[in-house]
Amino acid sequence: MPSYTSFEELDCWQRCRDVRIWVESFIHTNINKGDFDMIQNIRRAARSTTRNIAEGFGRFHYKENIQYCRISRGSLFEIKDDLICCLDEKKAIRTEVQEGLNLISKAVHSVNGYIKYLESKIK
């Protein structure tokens, strides 16, 4: 495994960035501007995914980095729940949400892989 010099090199950060960018597009095309709670929550969670990976990377301690990755992973699941709420509340249809769900799945898989990589460095 290569030695990383920047969080931007991490596949998990890149996958989370894809989710964050998709969420912004989804907000603009599907959520009524008056639904401040949904907009703020999903945007905050999306930004949290990349921010926590970046912050964890900057800690330089594997265990702290793992904890920040776990927070990022939790934010990905929070976005998934928000998308399910959008479906339940008829703010979007399944086909509009599916791309985001696929991106989230890829990001979770990548974050899990990075956590395993970090855990291997501890032992």
Short mmCIF file of N, CA and C in Angstrom, two decimals:
data_model
loop_
_atom_site.label_atom_id
_atom_site.label_comp_id
_atom_site.label_asym_id
_atom_site.label_seq_id
_atom_site.Cartn_x
_atom_site.Cartn_y
_atom_site.Cartn_z
N MET A 1 0.84 -1.17 0.00
CA MET A 1 0.00 0.00 0.00
C MET A 1 0.89 1.24 0.00
N PRO A 2 0.55 2.23 -0.78
CA PRO A 2 1.40 3.42 -0.84
C PRO A 2 1.31 4.25 0.44
N SER A 3 2.31 5.06 0.63
CA SER A 3 2.28 6.01 1.74
C SER A 3 1.61 7.29 1.23
N TYR A 4 0.58 7.71 1.92
CA TYR A 4 -0.19 8.86 1.47
C TYR A 4 0.41 10.15 2.02
N THR A 5 0.47 11.18 1.17
CA THR A 5 0.98 12.47 1.62
C THR A 5 -0.11 13.51 1.80
N SER A 6 -1.31 13.21 1.27
CA SER A 6 -2.44 14.14 1.38
C SER A 6 -3.74 13.35 1.44
N PHE A 7 -4.69 13.85 2.19
CA PHE A 7 -5.99 13.18 2.26
C PHE A 7 -6.67 13.13 0.90
N GLU A 8 -6.33 14.05 0.02
CA GLU A 8 -6.94 14.09 -1.31
C GLU A 8 -6.57 12.87 -2.16
N GLU A 9 -5.50 12.20 -1.79
CA GLU A 9 -5.07 10.99 -2.49
C GLU A 9 -5.92 9.77 -2.11
N LEU A 10 -6.59 9.85 -0.99
CA LEU A 10 -7.33 8.70 -0.47
C LEU A 10 -8.57 8.43 -1.31
N ASP A 11 -8.73 7.17 -1.72
CA ASP A 11 -9.91 6.78 -2.48
C ASP A 11 -11.18 7.07 -1.69
N CYS A 12 -11.14 6.83 -0.38
CA CYS A 12 -12.35 7.05 0.43
C CYS A 12 -12.74 8.53 0.44
N TRP A 13 -11.77 9.43 0.49
CA TRP A 13 -12.08 10.87 0.45
C TRP A 13 -12.67 11.21 -0.92
N GLN A 14 -12.10 10.66 -1.97
CA GLN A 14 -12.60 10.93 -3.32
C GLN A 14 -14.02 10.41 -3.50
N ARG A 15 -14.31 9.22 -2.97
CA ARG A 15 -15.67 8.66 -3.06
C ARG A 15 -16.65 9.51 -2.25
N CYS A 16 -16.22 9.97 -1.08
CA CYS A 16 -17.09 10.84 -0.27
C CYS A 16 -17.30 12.19 -0.97
N ARG A 17 -16.29 12.66 -1.64
CA ARG A 17 -16.42 13.90 -2.41
C ARG A 17 -17.47 13.72 -3.51
N ASP A 18 -17.45 12.57 -4.17
CA ASP A 18 -18.47 12.28 -5.19
C ASP A 18 -19.87 12.35 -4.59
N VAL A 19 -20.03 11.81 -3.39
CA VAL A 19 -21.32 11.85 -2.70
C VAL A 19 -21.70 13.30 -2.41
N ARG A 20 -20.76 14.07 -1.87
CA ARG A 20 -21.03 15.46 -1.52
C ARG A 20 -21.46 16.27 -2.73
N ILE A 21 -20.76 16.09 -3.84
CA ILE A 21 -21.11 16.81 -5.07
C ILE A 21 -22.49 16.38 -5.57
N TRP A 22 -22.77 15.08 -5.52
CA TRP A 22 -24.08 14.59 -5.94
C TRP A 22 -25.19 15.17 -5.06
N VAL A 23 -24.95 15.21 -3.75
CA VAL A 23 -25.96 15.73 -2.82
C VAL A 23 -26.31 17.18 -3.17
N GLU A 24 -25.31 17.99 -3.46
CA GLU A 24 -25.59 19.39 -3.83
C GLU A 24 -26.48 19.47 -5.06
N SER A 25 -26.19 18.65 -6.05
CA SER A 25 -27.01 18.62 -7.26
C SER A 25 -28.43 18.14 -6.94
N PHE A 26 -28.53 17.11 -6.11
CA PHE A 26 -29.83 16.57 -5.71
C PHE A 26 -30.66 17.62 -4.99
N ILE A 27 -30.02 18.36 -4.09
CA ILE A 27 -30.72 19.41 -3.34
C ILE A 27 -31.33 20.42 -4.31
N HIS A 28 -30.53 20.86 -5.27
CA HIS A 28 -30.98 21.92 -6.18
C HIS A 28 -32.10 21.47 -7.12
N THR A 29 -32.14 20.17 -7.42
CA THR A 29 -33.15 19.72 -8.38
C THR A 29 -34.36 19.05 -7.74
N ASN A 30 -34.27 18.66 -6.46
CA ASN A 30 -35.36 17.88 -5.88
C ASN A 30 -35.99 18.44 -4.61
N ILE A 31 -35.27 19.21 -3.86
CA ILE A 31 -35.80 19.64 -2.56
C ILE A 31 -36.26 21.09 -2.64
N ASN A 32 -37.48 21.31 -2.21
CA ASN A 32 -38.06 22.65 -2.19
C ASN A 32 -37.20 23.55 -1.32
N LYS A 33 -36.88 24.73 -1.82
CA LYS A 33 -36.02 25.66 -1.08
C LYS A 33 -36.57 26.03 0.29
N GLY A 34 -37.86 25.83 0.50
CA GLY A 34 -38.47 26.12 1.79
C GLY A 34 -38.25 25.02 2.82
N ASP A 35 -37.75 23.88 2.39
CA ASP A 35 -37.51 22.77 3.31
C ASP A 35 -36.11 22.90 3.91
N PHE A 36 -35.96 23.94 4.72
CA PHE A 36 -34.65 24.27 5.28
C PHE A 36 -34.05 23.14 6.10
N ASP A 37 -34.87 22.43 6.86
CA ASP A 37 -34.36 21.36 7.71
C ASP A 37 -33.70 20.26 6.88
N MET A 38 -34.38 19.80 5.85
CA MET A 38 -33.82 18.74 5.02
C MET A 38 -32.57 19.22 4.29
N ILE A 39 -32.64 20.40 3.74
CA ILE A 39 -31.49 20.94 3.01
C ILE A 39 -30.27 21.05 3.92
N GLN A 40 -30.47 21.64 5.09
CA GLN A 40 -29.34 21.83 6.00
C GLN A 40 -28.80 20.50 6.52
N ASN A 41 -29.68 19.56 6.83
CA ASN A 41 -29.21 18.29 7.38
C ASN A 41 -28.44 17.46 6.37
N ILE A 42 -28.99 17.32 5.17
CA ILE A 42 -28.33 16.49 4.18
C ILE A 42 -27.02 17.15 3.72
N ARG A 43 -27.02 18.47 3.61
CA ARG A 43 -25.79 19.19 3.23
C ARG A 43 -24.73 19.05 4.31
N ARG A 44 -25.13 19.20 5.57
CA ARG A 44 -24.18 19.08 6.68
C ARG A 44 -23.58 17.68 6.72
N ALA A 45 -24.43 16.67 6.56
CA ALA A 45 -23.94 15.29 6.59
C ALA A 45 -22.98 15.03 5.42
N ALA A 46 -23.33 15.54 4.25
CA ALA A 46 -22.47 15.33 3.07
C ALA A 46 -21.10 16.00 3.26
N ARG A 47 -21.11 17.19 3.81
CA ARG A 47 -19.84 17.88 4.05
C ARG A 47 -19.04 17.19 5.14
N SER A 48 -19.73 16.60 6.09
CA SER A 48 -19.07 15.89 7.18
C SER A 48 -18.28 14.68 6.69
N THR A 49 -18.73 14.07 5.61
CA THR A 49 -18.04 12.87 5.12
C THR A 49 -16.60 13.18 4.74
N THR A 50 -16.39 14.22 3.97
CA THR A 50 -15.03 14.56 3.54
C THR A 50 -14.26 15.27 4.65
N ARG A 51 -14.93 16.11 5.40
CA ARG A 51 -14.25 16.85 6.46
C ARG A 51 -13.64 15.92 7.51
N ASN A 52 -14.38 14.89 7.89
CA ASN A 52 -13.86 13.99 8.92
C ASN A 52 -12.70 13.14 8.42
N ILE A 53 -12.73 12.74 7.17
CA ILE A 53 -11.58 12.01 6.62
C ILE A 53 -10.36 12.93 6.60
N ALA A 54 -10.55 14.17 6.19
CA ALA A 54 -9.44 15.12 6.16
C ALA A 54 -8.91 15.37 7.57
N GLU A 55 -9.80 15.59 8.51
CA GLU A 55 -9.36 15.85 9.88
C GLU A 55 -8.64 14.65 10.48
N GLY A 56 -9.18 13.47 10.27
CA GLY A 56 -8.54 12.26 10.78
C GLY A 56 -7.15 12.07 10.19
N PHE A 57 -7.02 12.35 8.90
CA PHE A 57 -5.72 12.23 8.23
C PHE A 57 -4.70 13.17 8.88
N GLY A 58 -5.16 14.34 9.26
CA GLY A 58 -4.27 15.33 9.87
C GLY A 58 -3.88 15.03 11.31
N ARG A 59 -4.50 14.05 11.92
CA ARG A 59 -4.19 13.71 13.31
C ARG A 59 -2.90 12.92 13.45
N PHE A 60 -2.49 12.22 12.43
CA PHE A 60 -1.25 11.45 12.41
C PHE A 60 -1.20 10.31 13.42
N HIS A 61 -2.31 9.94 14.00
CA HIS A 61 -2.37 8.79 14.89
C HIS A 61 -3.44 7.86 14.34
N TYR A 62 -3.07 6.62 14.13
CA TYR A 62 -3.97 5.68 13.48
C TYR A 62 -5.31 5.55 14.18
N LYS A 63 -5.30 5.43 15.49
CA LYS A 63 -6.56 5.23 16.21
C LYS A 63 -7.47 6.44 16.09
N GLU A 64 -6.91 7.64 16.17
CA GLU A 64 -7.73 8.84 15.98
C GLU A 64 -8.26 8.90 14.56
N ASN A 65 -7.40 8.59 13.60
CA ASN A 65 -7.81 8.61 12.20
C ASN A 65 -8.97 7.64 11.98
N ILE A 66 -8.88 6.45 12.57
CA ILE A 66 -9.96 5.46 12.45
C ILE A 66 -11.26 6.02 13.00
N GLN A 67 -11.20 6.68 14.15
CA GLN A 67 -12.42 7.24 14.74
C GLN A 67 -13.07 8.28 13.83
N TYR A 68 -12.26 9.13 13.22
CA TYR A 68 -12.82 10.13 12.30
C TYR A 68 -13.40 9.46 11.06
N CYS A 69 -12.80 8.38 10.61
CA CYS A 69 -13.36 7.63 9.48
C CYS A 69 -14.70 7.01 9.85
N ARG A 70 -14.81 6.55 11.08
CA ARG A 70 -16.09 5.99 11.54
C ARG A 70 -17.17 7.07 11.57
N ILE A 71 -16.80 8.27 11.95
CA ILE A 71 -17.76 9.38 11.94
C ILE A 71 -18.18 9.68 10.50
N SER A 72 -17.22 9.68 9.60
CA SER A 72 -17.52 9.89 8.18
C SER A 72 -18.50 8.83 7.68
N ARG A 73 -18.23 7.58 8.04
CA ARG A 73 -19.11 6.48 7.63
C ARG A 73 -20.52 6.68 8.20
N GLY A 74 -20.61 7.13 9.44
CA GLY A 74 -21.92 7.42 10.02
C GLY A 74 -22.66 8.50 9.26
N SER A 75 -21.94 9.51 8.81
CA SER A 75 -22.56 10.58 8.02
C SER A 75 -23.08 10.05 6.69
N LEU A 76 -22.37 9.10 6.10
CA LEU A 76 -22.85 8.49 4.86
C LEU A 76 -24.20 7.79 5.09
N PHE A 77 -24.31 7.10 6.22
CA PHE A 77 -25.59 6.44 6.53
C PHE A 77 -26.67 7.47 6.86
N GLU A 78 -26.28 8.59 7.43
CA GLU A 78 -27.24 9.66 7.69
C GLU A 78 -27.80 10.20 6.37
N ILE A 79 -26.95 10.37 5.38
CA ILE A 79 -27.41 10.82 4.06
C ILE A 79 -28.37 9.79 3.47
N LYS A 80 -28.02 8.52 3.61
CA LYS A 80 -28.91 7.46 3.10
C LYS A 80 -30.29 7.57 3.75
N ASP A 81 -30.32 7.79 5.05
CA ASP A 81 -31.60 7.94 5.74
C ASP A 81 -32.36 9.18 5.23
N ASP A 82 -31.64 10.28 5.00
CA ASP A 82 -32.29 11.47 4.45
C ASP A 82 -32.90 11.18 3.08
N LEU A 83 -32.19 10.42 2.27
CA LEU A 83 -32.73 10.08 0.95
C LEU A 83 -33.97 9.20 1.07
N ILE A 84 -33.96 8.29 2.03
CA ILE A 84 -35.16 7.47 2.28
C ILE A 84 -36.31 8.37 2.72
N CYS A 85 -36.02 9.36 3.56
CA CYS A 85 -37.06 10.33 3.97
C CYS A 85 -37.61 11.07 2.75
N CYS A 86 -36.73 11.45 1.83
CA CYS A 86 -37.19 12.13 0.62
C CYS A 86 -38.13 11.23 -0.18
N LEU A 87 -37.83 9.96 -0.22
CA LEU A 87 -38.74 9.02 -0.90
C LEU A 87 -40.07 8.92 -0.16
N ASP A 88 -40.00 8.76 1.15
CA ASP A 88 -41.21 8.62 1.97
C ASP A 88 -42.10 9.85 1.88
N GLU A 89 -41.47 11.02 1.79
CA GLU A 89 -42.21 12.28 1.77
C GLU A 89 -42.51 12.75 0.34
N LYS A 90 -42.23 11.88 -0.63
CA LYS A 90 -42.53 12.15 -2.05
C LYS A 90 -41.80 13.38 -2.58
N LYS A 91 -40.59 13.62 -2.08
CA LYS A 91 -39.77 14.73 -2.57
C LYS A 91 -38.93 14.29 -3.77
N ALA A 92 -38.83 12.99 -3.95
CA ALA A 92 -38.06 12.43 -5.06
C ALA A 92 -38.59 11.03 -5.35
N ILE A 93 -38.27 10.55 -6.54
CA ILE A 93 -38.65 9.18 -6.89
C ILE A 93 -37.40 8.30 -6.84
N ARG A 94 -37.64 7.00 -6.78
CA ARG A 94 -36.55 6.03 -6.58
C ARG A 94 -35.42 6.20 -7.59
N THR A 95 -35.76 6.41 -8.85
CA THR A 95 -34.71 6.53 -9.87
C THR A 95 -33.82 7.75 -9.63
N GLU A 96 -34.38 8.82 -9.07
CA GLU A 96 -33.58 10.02 -8.77
C GLU A 96 -32.64 9.78 -7.59
N VAL A 97 -33.05 8.94 -6.67
CA VAL A 97 -32.29 8.68 -5.45
C VAL A 97 -31.26 7.56 -5.65
N GLN A 98 -31.52 6.67 -6.58
CA GLN A 98 -30.68 5.47 -6.74
C GLN A 98 -29.22 5.80 -6.99
N GLU A 99 -28.95 6.80 -7.81
CA GLU A 99 -27.55 7.17 -8.07
C GLU A 99 -26.84 7.55 -6.78
N GLY A 100 -27.50 8.32 -5.94
CA GLY A 100 -26.92 8.70 -4.66
C GLY A 100 -26.69 7.50 -3.76
N LEU A 101 -27.65 6.58 -3.73
CA LEU A 101 -27.50 5.37 -2.93
C LEU A 101 -26.31 4.53 -3.41
N ASN A 102 -26.13 4.47 -4.73
CA ASN A 102 -24.99 3.74 -5.28
C ASN A 102 -23.67 4.40 -4.90
N LEU A 103 -23.62 5.72 -4.97
CA LEU A 103 -22.40 6.45 -4.58
C LEU A 103 -22.10 6.26 -3.10
N ILE A 104 -23.14 6.27 -2.29
CA ILE A 104 -22.97 6.06 -0.85
C ILE A 104 -22.41 4.66 -0.59
N SER A 105 -22.95 3.68 -1.27
CA SER A 105 -22.47 2.30 -1.10
C SER A 105 -20.99 2.19 -1.44
N LYS A 106 -20.58 2.79 -2.54
CA LYS A 106 -19.17 2.78 -2.93
C LYS A 106 -18.30 3.50 -1.90
N ALA A 107 -18.80 4.61 -1.39
CA ALA A 107 -18.04 5.37 -0.39
C ALA A 107 -17.90 4.59 0.90
N VAL A 108 -18.97 3.96 1.36
CA VAL A 108 -18.91 3.16 2.58
C VAL A 108 -17.90 2.02 2.41
N HIS A 109 -17.95 1.37 1.29
CA HIS A 109 -17.01 0.28 1.01
C HIS A 109 -15.56 0.78 1.06
N SER A 110 -15.32 1.94 0.49
CA SER A 110 -13.98 2.52 0.47
C SER A 110 -13.53 2.95 1.86
N VAL A 111 -14.42 3.57 2.62
CA VAL A 111 -14.09 3.97 3.99
C VAL A 111 -13.77 2.73 4.83
N ASN A 112 -14.55 1.68 4.68
CA ASN A 112 -14.29 0.45 5.40
C ASN A 112 -12.91 -0.11 5.05
N GLY A 113 -12.55 -0.06 3.77
CA GLY A 113 -11.24 -0.52 3.34
C GLY A 113 -10.11 0.29 3.95
N TYR A 114 -10.31 1.61 4.02
CA TYR A 114 -9.28 2.47 4.61
C TYR A 114 -9.16 2.21 6.11
N ILE A 115 -10.28 1.98 6.77
CA ILE A 115 -10.24 1.64 8.20
C ILE A 115 -9.44 0.35 8.40
N LYS A 116 -9.68 -0.65 7.56
CA LYS A 116 -8.93 -1.91 7.68
C LYS A 116 -7.43 -1.67 7.46
N TYR A 117 -7.11 -0.83 6.49
CA TYR A 117 -5.71 -0.47 6.23
C TYR A 117 -5.10 0.18 7.48
N LEU A 118 -5.80 1.12 8.06
CA LEU A 118 -5.29 1.80 9.26
C LEU A 118 -5.14 0.83 10.43
N GLU A 119 -6.12 -0.06 10.59
CA GLU A 119 -6.05 -1.05 11.67
C GLU A 119 -4.83 -1.96 11.50
N SER A 120 -4.49 -2.27 10.26
CA SER A 120 -3.32 -3.13 10.01
C SER A 120 -2.02 -2.43 10.40
N LYS A 121 -2.02 -1.12 10.39
CA LYS A 121 -0.83 -0.35 10.76
C LYS A 121 -0.62 -0.33 12.27
N ILE A 122 -1.68 -0.57 13.05
CA ILE A 122 -1.59 -0.53 14.51
C ILE A 122 -0.90 -1.78 15.03
N LYS A 123 -1.17 -2.91 14.40
CA LYS A 123 -0.70 -4.20 14.90
C LYS A 123 0.77 -4.44 14.66
#
